């Protein structure tokens, strides 16, 4: 590989108490939580809108559940969606266009500076301590400094650039498939069915709908990897959020692969629209009204931390003395990395479980916290905690930890967990109930 040397001084544009990289569901909660603790916060986002999968990704409903009192409850209310149960049976997808405004209002606080269309391209690091990020923007490159950085990028960009230990996928390296969600309207609500996913036994003409979809794929009416057709209701009657398009074998951190994946997913969208119109009662008059502006990624990098949580602990409803997210709950939802539907013949259910603070501390790195789907866990555990309700609660806890660490002038690893827990419970967050 040919390498060239580029000598360029980077201006340090501003200093903050906390920098949050990534303004998805977890990042916006981290930024607001830190700001509410009094920290001066920079919130950095590579897209032109905050919200991540809530907006740019077109993902809904907001799946999973956590203990009472977290920012997740606040956001569900702000987005005006019914409070769904842990697998979304009664939940509806939010209005994405309204969410773009609501979430920008949510982060528009006097002590938060939001940097949109700004990509983290490098980090400032001395020894093991990360103390800033370099942004690539329309103004060129410049740096922001802070004693504490929160990596909420999903793809663990800051952690990767900082030299953290990273893992991807299962033992063979394969990751869950990528998807592009889209919305259709024109559904006849008197006939148009709802299918929340692989745990749903809704029927079509006396046959389990997902089995019927599989038979249609076997006949070649839809590609085999699209055999699980998931149709979620939204807050707007006559709409469905379609979570079905799929490409296997994509590593979203390999940037040259993104365009071809996006192109194929968009081809699949219109193939599915035609299939639903021609074959599903109540869907005869549907049309696509919107889609994600970015490929939907279930899995990429995971940052190995001071503790690596596994799915067996989640199944048992594990408890930890350094709990910062309590009663998290979702199935181990592994979309097949090598085919359609689920990767495992039997879906593993979990009991409400804790996430310990140690999972948010990248091993060997100081001044850095992670939050969202890139926290420290195994491939199978990640498949449960990666959903948005749980990621929102993570963000609030880690944003609070970041602000407290900055105020005390210490690395997050040195922060008293009991102090952090007290700040969370004082806000009404349930951390210890049975």
Tab-separated table of C-alpha atoms in Angstrom:
chain	number	residue	atom	x	y	z
A	1	UNK	CA	0.000	0.000	0.000
A	2	UNK	CA	1.437	3.369	-1.015
A	3	UNK	CA	1.491	5.948	1.765
A	4	UNK	CA	1.997	9.681	1.615
A	5	UNK	CA	2.954	12.064	4.407
A	6	UNK	CA	0.666	15.037	4.972
A	7	UNK	CA	1.914	17.757	7.266
A	8	UNK	CA	-0.943	19.898	8.509
A	9	UNK	CA	-1.530	21.787	11.704
A	10	UNK	CA	-5.030	21.440	13.097
A	11	UNK	CA	-6.610	24.353	14.896
A	12	UNK	CA	-8.091	23.616	18.304
A	13	UNK	CA	-11.375	25.448	17.807
A	14	UNK	CA	-12.948	25.123	21.250
A	15	UNK	CA	-12.720	23.406	24.632
A	16	UNK	CA	-15.603	21.641	26.401
A	17	UNK	CA	-16.195	19.611	29.517
A	18	UNK	CA	-17.662	16.727	27.514
A	19	UNK	CA	-17.667	15.840	23.830
A	20	UNK	CA	-20.328	13.386	22.632
A	21	UNK	CA	-19.581	11.911	19.218
A	22	UNK	CA	-22.752	10.634	17.548
A	23	UNK	CA	-26.227	12.124	17.942
A	24	UNK	CA	-28.291	8.960	17.684
A	25	UNK	CA	-30.707	7.717	20.343
A	26	UNK	CA	-27.894	7.106	22.838
A	27	UNK	CA	-25.816	10.165	21.947
A	28	UNK	CA	-28.586	12.724	22.322
A	29	UNK	CA	-29.414	11.315	25.753
A	30	UNK	CA	-25.737	11.415	26.741
A	31	UNK	CA	-25.392	15.044	25.646
A	32	UNK	CA	-28.561	16.225	27.390
A	33	UNK	CA	-27.773	14.287	30.568
A	34	UNK	CA	-24.284	15.824	30.715
A	35	UNK	CA	-25.677	19.296	30.049
A	36	UNK	CA	-28.290	18.903	32.780
A	37	UNK	CA	-25.429	18.169	35.181
A	38	UNK	CA	-23.984	21.565	34.260
A	39	UNK	CA	-21.326	20.445	31.784
A	40	UNK	CA	-20.454	22.418	28.666
A	41	UNK	CA	-21.078	19.884	25.889
A	42	UNK	CA	-20.185	19.486	22.211
A	43	UNK	CA	-22.496	17.115	20.331
A	44	UNK	CA	-20.959	15.972	17.032
A	45	UNK	CA	-23.016	14.352	14.262
A	46	UNK	CA	-21.937	13.255	10.776
A	47	UNK	CA	-25.418	13.686	9.275
A	48	UNK	CA	-27.434	16.885	8.870
A	49	UNK	CA	-29.997	15.956	11.509
A	50	UNK	CA	-29.892	14.562	15.045
A	51	UNK	CA	-31.650	11.348	16.065
A	52	UNK	CA	-29.711	8.662	14.229
A	53	UNK	CA	-31.992	5.692	13.619
A	54	UNK	CA	-34.937	7.648	15.032
A	55	UNK	CA	-34.678	10.057	12.077
A	56	UNK	CA	-32.052	9.393	9.403
A	57	UNK	CA	-32.464	5.637	9.821
A	58	UNK	CA	-36.294	5.535	9.696
A	59	UNK	CA	-36.302	2.875	12.425
A	60	UNK	CA	-39.430	2.288	14.481
A	61	UNK	CA	-41.022	1.326	16.792
A	62	UNK	CA	-38.761	2.039	19.763
A	63	UNK	CA	-38.113	-1.501	20.946
A	64	UNK	CA	-36.984	-2.869	24.290
A	65	UNK	CA	-37.626	-1.684	27.820
A	66	UNK	CA	-35.692	-0.535	30.880
A	67	UNK	CA	-36.430	0.374	34.486
A	68	UNK	CA	-38.636	3.341	35.216
A	69	UNK	CA	-37.555	6.952	35.293
A	70	UNK	CA	-35.000	7.076	32.481
A	71	UNK	CA	-34.795	9.510	29.601
A	72	UNK	CA	-36.319	6.779	27.449
A	73	UNK	CA	-39.697	7.539	29.061
A	74	UNK	CA	-39.188	11.247	28.387
A	75	UNK	CA	-38.423	10.699	24.694
A	76	UNK	CA	-41.347	8.334	24.151
A	77	UNK	CA	-43.617	11.059	25.516
A	78	UNK	CA	-41.976	13.768	23.392
A	79	UNK	CA	-42.400	11.630	20.271
A	80	UNK	CA	-46.054	10.999	21.198
A	81	UNK	CA	-45.973	7.246	20.694
A	82	UNK	CA	-47.844	4.668	22.779
A	83	UNK	CA	-45.560	3.087	25.350
A	84	UNK	CA	-44.826	-0.288	23.810
A	85	UNK	CA	-43.965	-3.460	25.654
A	86	UNK	CA	-40.575	-5.100	25.315
A	87	UNK	CA	-41.132	-6.647	21.874
A	88	UNK	CA	-43.285	-3.886	20.490
A	89	UNK	CA	-46.557	-5.801	20.191
A	90	UNK	CA	-48.605	-2.747	21.099
A	91	UNK	CA	-46.097	-0.080	20.100
A	92	UNK	CA	-46.268	2.059	16.990
A	93	UNK	CA	-43.506	3.693	15.012
A	94	UNK	CA	-43.149	7.420	15.574
A	95	UNK	CA	-43.606	10.180	12.997
A	96	UNK	CA	-40.084	10.544	11.614
A	97	UNK	CA	-40.583	14.066	10.255
A	98	UNK	CA	-41.929	15.302	13.575
A	99	UNK	CA	-39.047	13.561	15.357
A	100	UNK	CA	-36.508	15.622	13.412
A	101	UNK	CA	-37.889	18.785	15.002
A	102	UNK	CA	-38.691	17.348	18.414
A	103	UNK	CA	-35.207	15.903	18.890
A	104	UNK	CA	-33.456	19.069	17.756
A	105	UNK	CA	-35.490	20.988	20.344
A	106	UNK	CA	-34.500	18.335	22.896
A	107	UNK	CA	-30.767	19.003	22.448
A	108	UNK	CA	-31.088	22.762	21.942
A	109	UNK	CA	-29.799	23.727	25.388
A	110	UNK	CA	-27.664	26.790	26.221
A	111	UNK	CA	-24.669	24.637	27.208
A	112	UNK	CA	-24.756	22.279	24.184
A	113	UNK	CA	-23.081	23.196	20.904
A	114	UNK	CA	-24.250	20.930	18.085
A	115	UNK	CA	-21.871	20.276	15.185
A	116	UNK	CA	-23.856	18.779	12.285
A	117	UNK	CA	-22.310	17.396	9.095
A	118	UNK	CA	-19.095	16.938	11.038
A	119	UNK	CA	-17.180	13.661	10.912
A	120	UNK	CA	-14.652	12.503	13.492
A	121	UNK	CA	-11.493	11.850	11.464
A	122	UNK	CA	-8.890	11.583	14.221
A	123	UNK	CA	-8.413	11.940	17.956
A	124	UNK	CA	-6.124	13.914	20.230
A	125	UNK	CA	-4.323	11.503	22.502
A	126	UNK	CA	-1.429	11.619	24.972
A	127	UNK	CA	-0.338	8.219	26.174
A	128	UNK	CA	-3.491	6.279	27.095
A	129	UNK	CA	-5.590	9.440	27.550
A	130	UNK	CA	-7.915	10.726	24.834
A	131	UNK	CA	-8.524	14.457	25.189
A	132	UNK	CA	-10.124	15.602	21.952
A	133	UNK	CA	-11.407	14.834	18.474
A	134	UNK	CA	-10.529	16.157	15.040
A	135	UNK	CA	-13.519	16.969	12.839
A	136	UNK	CA	-13.703	17.050	9.050
A	137	UNK	CA	-16.244	19.678	8.006
A	138	UNK	CA	-17.137	22.059	5.184
A	139	UNK	CA	-14.752	24.497	6.915
A	140	UNK	CA	-11.909	22.010	6.736
A	141	UNK	CA	-10.436	20.214	9.717
A	142	UNK	CA	-10.386	21.511	13.267
A	143	UNK	CA	-10.208	19.988	16.721
A	144	UNK	CA	-12.315	20.123	19.856
A	145	UNK	CA	-10.845	19.371	23.277
A	146	UNK	CA	-12.442	17.950	26.419
A	147	UNK	CA	-11.273	15.925	29.410
A	148	UNK	CA	-14.005	13.355	28.724
A	149	UNK	CA	-15.159	11.991	25.373
A	150	UNK	CA	-18.272	9.837	24.857
A	151	UNK	CA	-18.239	7.535	21.830
A	152	UNK	CA	-21.877	7.193	20.733
A	153	UNK	CA	-21.080	6.667	17.054
A	154	UNK	CA	-22.521	3.153	16.841
A	155	UNK	CA	-19.545	2.074	14.743
A	156	UNK	CA	-17.147	2.920	17.606
A	157	UNK	CA	-15.252	5.403	15.443
A	158	UNK	CA	-13.646	7.309	18.326
A	159	UNK	CA	-12.689	4.097	20.116
A	160	UNK	CA	-11.211	2.623	16.938
A	161	UNK	CA	-9.166	5.753	16.254
A	162	UNK	CA	-8.028	5.741	19.885
A	163	UNK	CA	-6.596	2.239	19.580
A	164	UNK	CA	-9.177	0.473	21.729
A	165	UNK	CA	-9.507	-3.288	21.458
A	166	UNK	CA	-12.260	-4.027	18.950
A	167	UNK	CA	-14.241	-7.129	18.019
A	168	UNK	CA	-16.695	-7.661	15.167
A	169	UNK	CA	-19.347	-10.260	14.509
A	170	UNK	CA	-19.536	-13.847	15.645
A	171	UNK	CA	-16.696	-16.411	15.652
A	172	UNK	CA	-16.548	-16.554	11.837
A	173	UNK	CA	-16.489	-12.756	11.616
A	174	UNK	CA	-19.928	-12.470	10.015
A	175	UNK	CA	-22.190	-9.708	11.325
A	176	UNK	CA	-25.950	-9.287	11.305
A	177	UNK	CA	-27.287	-8.120	7.925
A	178	UNK	CA	-27.891	-4.498	7.001
A	179	UNK	CA	-31.385	-3.197	6.220
A	180	UNK	CA	-32.971	-0.083	4.791
A	181	UNK	CA	-36.303	0.621	6.463
A	182	UNK	CA	-39.046	2.406	4.565
A	183	UNK	CA	-42.614	3.616	5.057
A	184	UNK	CA	-45.691	2.902	2.930
A	185	UNK	CA	-49.119	4.483	3.172
A	186	UNK	CA	-52.469	3.525	1.664
A	187	UNK	CA	-52.949	0.410	3.815
A	188	UNK	CA	-56.596	-0.539	4.358
A	189	UNK	CA	-56.710	-0.865	8.146
A	190	UNK	CA	-59.763	-3.137	7.971
A	191	UNK	CA	-57.718	-5.787	6.171
A	192	UNK	CA	-54.037	-4.875	6.322
A	193	UNK	CA	-52.195	-7.084	8.779
A	194	UNK	CA	-49.388	-6.163	11.169
A	195	UNK	CA	-46.322	-8.347	11.713
A	196	UNK	CA	-43.840	-7.213	14.339
A	197	UNK	CA	-41.163	-9.786	13.566
A	198	UNK	CA	-39.987	-13.339	13.978
A	199	UNK	CA	-41.752	-13.825	17.340
A	200	UNK	CA	-45.119	-12.911	15.802
A	201	UNK	CA	-47.657	-15.646	14.991
A	202	UNK	CA	-50.139	-13.471	13.080
A	203	UNK	CA	-51.974	-15.477	10.397
A	204	UNK	CA	-52.944	-14.911	6.774
A	205	UNK	CA	-55.779	-17.153	5.527
A	206	UNK	CA	-55.147	-19.655	8.317
A	207	UNK	CA	-51.393	-19.836	7.748
A	208	UNK	CA	-48.736	-18.183	9.898
A	209	UNK	CA	-47.849	-15.070	7.916
A	210	UNK	CA	-44.094	-15.538	8.213
A	211	UNK	CA	-44.416	-19.143	7.003
A	212	UNK	CA	-46.418	-17.857	4.025
A	213	UNK	CA	-43.675	-15.291	3.332
A	214	UNK	CA	-41.089	-18.065	3.449
A	215	UNK	CA	-43.082	-20.082	0.933
A	216	UNK	CA	-43.252	-17.078	-1.389
A	217	UNK	CA	-39.486	-16.726	-1.160
A	218	UNK	CA	-39.048	-20.405	-1.993
A	219	UNK	CA	-41.191	-19.844	-5.097
A	220	UNK	CA	-38.926	-16.976	-6.113
A	221	UNK	CA	-41.536	-14.221	-5.734
A	222	UNK	CA	-39.168	-12.395	-3.372
A	223	UNK	CA	-35.456	-12.983	-2.743
A	224	UNK	CA	-34.803	-15.737	-0.213
A	225	UNK	CA	-33.132	-13.388	2.279
A	226	UNK	CA	-36.365	-11.347	2.429
A	227	UNK	CA	-38.460	-14.242	3.728
A	228	UNK	CA	-39.224	-12.445	7.028
A	229	UNK	CA	-41.546	-9.568	6.064
A	230	UNK	CA	-41.974	-7.280	9.067
A	231	UNK	CA	-44.791	-4.706	8.884
A	232	UNK	CA	-44.996	-2.297	11.824
A	233	UNK	CA	-47.865	0.163	12.355
A	234	UNK	CA	-47.090	3.840	12.834
A	235	UNK	CA	-48.884	6.603	14.712
A	236	UNK	CA	-50.524	7.539	11.375
A	237	UNK	CA	-53.414	5.255	10.291
A	238	UNK	CA	-52.821	3.532	6.964
A	239	UNK	CA	-49.048	3.529	7.314
A	240	UNK	CA	-46.630	0.656	7.822
A	241	UNK	CA	-42.942	0.731	8.622
A	242	UNK	CA	-41.351	-2.052	6.554
A	243	UNK	CA	-38.338	-3.738	8.138
A	244	UNK	CA	-37.574	-6.385	5.514
A	245	UNK	CA	-34.842	-5.399	3.051
A	246	UNK	CA	-31.630	-7.247	3.765
A	247	UNK	CA	-28.083	-7.762	2.560
A	248	UNK	CA	-25.763	-10.271	4.176
A	249	UNK	CA	-21.995	-10.116	4.388
A	250	UNK	CA	-21.672	-6.328	4.612
A	251	UNK	CA	-19.133	-4.686	6.928
A	252	UNK	CA	-20.322	-1.089	7.144
A	253	UNK	CA	-16.879	0.032	8.346
A	254	UNK	CA	-15.528	-0.944	4.902
A	255	UNK	CA	-16.572	2.318	3.267
A	256	UNK	CA	-16.184	1.179	-0.328
A	257	UNK	CA	-18.940	-1.408	0.226
A	258	UNK	CA	-21.609	1.061	1.375
A	259	UNK	CA	-22.775	2.335	-2.020
A	260	UNK	CA	-23.437	-1.094	-3.541
A	261	UNK	CA	-25.289	-2.146	-0.405
A	262	UNK	CA	-27.455	0.974	-0.477
A	263	UNK	CA	-28.207	0.501	-4.175
A	264	UNK	CA	-29.322	-3.088	-3.716
A	265	UNK	CA	-31.440	-2.237	-0.670
A	266	UNK	CA	-33.268	0.488	-2.613
A	267	UNK	CA	-33.927	-1.978	-5.436
A	268	UNK	CA	-35.407	-4.337	-2.840
A	269	UNK	CA	-37.710	-1.600	-1.498
A	270	UNK	CA	-39.583	-1.272	-4.786
A	271	UNK	CA	-39.589	-5.019	-5.363
A	272	UNK	CA	-41.278	-5.398	-1.958
A	273	UNK	CA	-43.766	-2.628	-2.688
A	274	UNK	CA	-44.852	-4.490	-5.847
A	275	UNK	CA	-44.984	-7.828	-4.003
A	276	UNK	CA	-47.152	-6.452	-1.194
A	277	UNK	CA	-49.521	-4.707	-3.624
A	278	UNK	CA	-50.057	-7.875	-5.636
A	279	UNK	CA	-50.236	-10.436	-2.852
A	280	UNK	CA	-51.364	-8.985	0.487
A	281	UNK	CA	-54.980	-8.029	1.269
A	282	UNK	CA	-55.299	-4.395	2.271
A	283	UNK	CA	-52.009	-3.432	0.629
A	284	UNK	CA	-53.327	-3.076	-2.935
A	285	UNK	CA	-53.051	0.730	-2.953
A	286	UNK	CA	-49.842	1.297	-1.033
A	287	UNK	CA	-46.994	3.555	-2.094
A	288	UNK	CA	-43.581	4.241	-0.636
A	289	UNK	CA	-43.538	7.621	1.113
A	290	UNK	CA	-40.094	7.673	2.676
A	291	UNK	CA	-37.010	5.685	3.586
A	292	UNK	CA	-33.834	5.892	5.579
A	293	UNK	CA	-31.163	8.215	4.276
A	294	UNK	CA	-28.535	5.819	5.572
A	295	UNK	CA	-28.148	2.069	5.614
A	296	UNK	CA	-29.559	0.523	8.776
A	297	UNK	CA	-26.740	-1.207	10.652
A	298	UNK	CA	-27.436	-3.768	13.350
A	299	UNK	CA	-23.858	-4.670	14.119
A	300	UNK	CA	-20.337	-3.462	13.477
A	301	UNK	CA	-17.536	-2.808	15.980
A	302	UNK	CA	-17.810	-3.704	19.651
A	303	UNK	CA	-15.390	-2.070	22.092
A	304	UNK	CA	-13.892	-4.484	24.581
A	305	UNK	CA	-14.020	-2.954	28.037
A	306	UNK	CA	-13.270	-3.681	31.659
A	307	UNK	CA	-16.112	-6.208	31.576
A	308	UNK	CA	-17.503	-8.173	28.631
A	309	UNK	CA	-21.114	-9.139	29.179
A	310	UNK	CA	-22.514	-12.275	27.551
A	311	UNK	CA	-25.973	-13.456	26.527
A	312	UNK	CA	-26.119	-16.177	29.160
A	313	UNK	CA	-25.990	-13.488	31.844
A	314	UNK	CA	-28.816	-11.605	30.127
A	315	UNK	CA	-30.925	-14.760	29.955
A	316	UNK	CA	-30.532	-15.191	33.709
A	317	UNK	CA	-31.412	-11.563	34.479
A	318	UNK	CA	-27.948	-10.741	35.808
A	319	UNK	CA	-27.444	-8.132	38.542
A	320	UNK	CA	-24.238	-6.140	39.127
A	321	UNK	CA	-23.112	-3.902	41.998
A	322	UNK	CA	-21.969	-1.255	39.468
A	323	UNK	CA	-25.316	-1.216	37.641
A	324	UNK	CA	-26.046	1.915	35.598
A	325	UNK	CA	-28.862	0.508	33.402
A	326	UNK	CA	-31.458	-1.595	35.238
A	327	UNK	CA	-34.121	-3.994	34.028
A	328	UNK	CA	-33.080	-3.852	30.391
A	329	UNK	CA	-35.127	-6.317	28.389
A	330	UNK	CA	-35.264	-7.585	24.825
A	331	UNK	CA	-34.826	-10.927	23.117
A	332	UNK	CA	-31.451	-12.057	21.773
A	333	UNK	CA	-32.471	-10.904	18.307
A	334	UNK	CA	-29.807	-12.214	15.922
A	335	UNK	CA	-30.841	-11.552	12.331
A	336	UNK	CA	-29.173	-14.317	10.360
A	337	UNK	CA	-25.713	-13.202	9.171
A	338	UNK	CA	-25.811	-15.890	6.463
A	339	UNK	CA	-29.464	-16.065	5.375
A	340	UNK	CA	-33.052	-15.081	6.144
A	341	UNK	CA	-34.859	-14.773	9.461
A	342	UNK	CA	-33.185	-15.593	12.763
A	343	UNK	CA	-29.706	-17.063	13.106
A	344	UNK	CA	-30.814	-19.496	15.802
A	345	UNK	CA	-33.640	-22.011	15.541
A	346	UNK	CA	-34.906	-21.122	19.003
A	347	UNK	CA	-35.060	-17.486	20.029
A	348	UNK	CA	-33.456	-16.869	23.409
A	349	UNK	CA	-35.614	-14.845	25.765
A	350	UNK	CA	-34.080	-12.844	28.593
A	351	UNK	CA	-35.047	-11.824	32.084
A	352	UNK	CA	-34.733	-8.118	32.988
A	353	UNK	CA	-30.998	-7.580	33.323
A	354	UNK	CA	-28.451	-4.995	34.446
A	355	UNK	CA	-25.656	-3.398	32.450
A	356	UNK	CA	-22.600	-2.635	34.628
A	357	UNK	CA	-20.533	0.547	34.386
A	358	UNK	CA	-17.452	-1.520	33.476
A	359	UNK	CA	-19.011	-2.353	30.069
A	360	UNK	CA	-18.777	1.325	29.128
A	361	UNK	CA	-15.046	1.722	29.904
A	362	UNK	CA	-12.737	0.769	26.992
A	363	UNK	CA	-9.890	-1.287	28.394
A	364	UNK	CA	-6.556	0.504	28.424
A	365	UNK	CA	-7.986	3.901	27.377
A	366	UNK	CA	-8.524	6.864	29.698
A	367	UNK	CA	-10.855	9.826	29.226
A	368	UNK	CA	-13.195	7.796	27.016
A	369	UNK	CA	-16.623	6.258	27.574
A	370	UNK	CA	-18.728	4.285	25.074
A	371	UNK	CA	-22.489	4.062	24.815
A	372	UNK	CA	-25.009	2.454	22.474
A	373	UNK	CA	-24.600	-0.734	20.492
A	374	UNK	CA	-20.778	-0.566	20.563
A	375	UNK	CA	-20.420	-1.259	24.325
A	376	UNK	CA	-18.433	-4.201	25.675
A	377	UNK	CA	-20.282	-7.446	25.101
A	378	UNK	CA	-20.322	-10.579	23.002
A	379	UNK	CA	-21.948	-10.935	19.593
A	380	UNK	CA	-24.973	-12.657	21.139
A	381	UNK	CA	-25.385	-10.239	24.061
A	382	UNK	CA	-25.164	-7.284	21.669
A	383	UNK	CA	-28.204	-8.670	19.828
A	384	UNK	CA	-30.343	-7.875	22.875
A	385	UNK	CA	-29.060	-4.551	24.204
A	386	UNK	CA	-28.619	-2.876	20.781
A	387	UNK	CA	-32.255	-1.669	20.614
A	388	UNK	CA	-33.168	1.976	21.136
A	389	UNK	CA	-34.922	1.932	24.532
A	390	UNK	CA	-31.876	0.357	26.135
A	391	UNK	CA	-29.464	2.602	24.230
A	392	UNK	CA	-31.330	5.694	25.462
A	393	UNK	CA	-30.922	4.604	29.079
A	394	UNK	CA	-27.247	3.857	28.447
A	395	UNK	CA	-26.739	7.351	27.060
A	396	UNK	CA	-28.299	9.061	30.037
A	397	UNK	CA	-26.160	7.091	32.488
A	398	UNK	CA	-22.946	7.624	30.547
A	399	UNK	CA	-23.597	11.315	29.878
A	400	UNK	CA	-24.063	11.761	33.609
A	401	UNK	CA	-20.831	9.859	34.287
A	402	UNK	CA	-18.967	12.010	31.781
A	403	UNK	CA	-20.151	15.251	33.381
A	404	UNK	CA	-19.300	14.072	36.896
A	405	UNK	CA	-15.842	12.925	35.800
A	406	UNK	CA	-15.127	16.243	34.099
A	407	UNK	CA	-16.302	18.202	37.135
A	408	UNK	CA	-14.026	16.189	39.431
A	409	UNK	CA	-11.098	16.380	37.018
A	410	UNK	CA	-10.704	12.611	36.852
A	411	UNK	CA	-10.847	9.922	34.200
A	412	UNK	CA	-14.223	8.110	34.041
A	413	UNK	CA	-12.503	4.946	35.229
A	414	UNK	CA	-11.735	6.666	38.539
A	415	UNK	CA	-15.282	7.905	39.097
A	416	UNK	CA	-17.053	6.528	42.170
A	417	UNK	CA	-19.842	4.299	40.887
A	418	UNK	CA	-21.829	4.960	44.061
A	419	UNK	CA	-21.670	8.694	43.318
A	420	UNK	CA	-22.883	8.062	39.778
A	421	UNK	CA	-25.678	5.794	40.994
A	422	UNK	CA	-26.817	8.401	43.509
A	423	UNK	CA	-27.039	11.062	40.805
A	424	UNK	CA	-29.119	8.694	38.667
A	425	UNK	CA	-31.462	7.607	41.453
A	426	UNK	CA	-31.860	11.198	42.642
A	427	UNK	CA	-33.311	11.891	39.177
A	428	UNK	CA	-35.881	9.152	39.767
A	429	UNK	CA	-34.148	6.389	37.811
A	430	UNK	CA	-34.816	2.892	39.106
A	431	UNK	CA	-31.534	1.003	39.542
A	432	UNK	CA	-32.146	-1.421	42.378
A	433	UNK	CA	-35.735	-2.719	42.435
A	434	UNK	CA	-36.400	-6.428	42.245
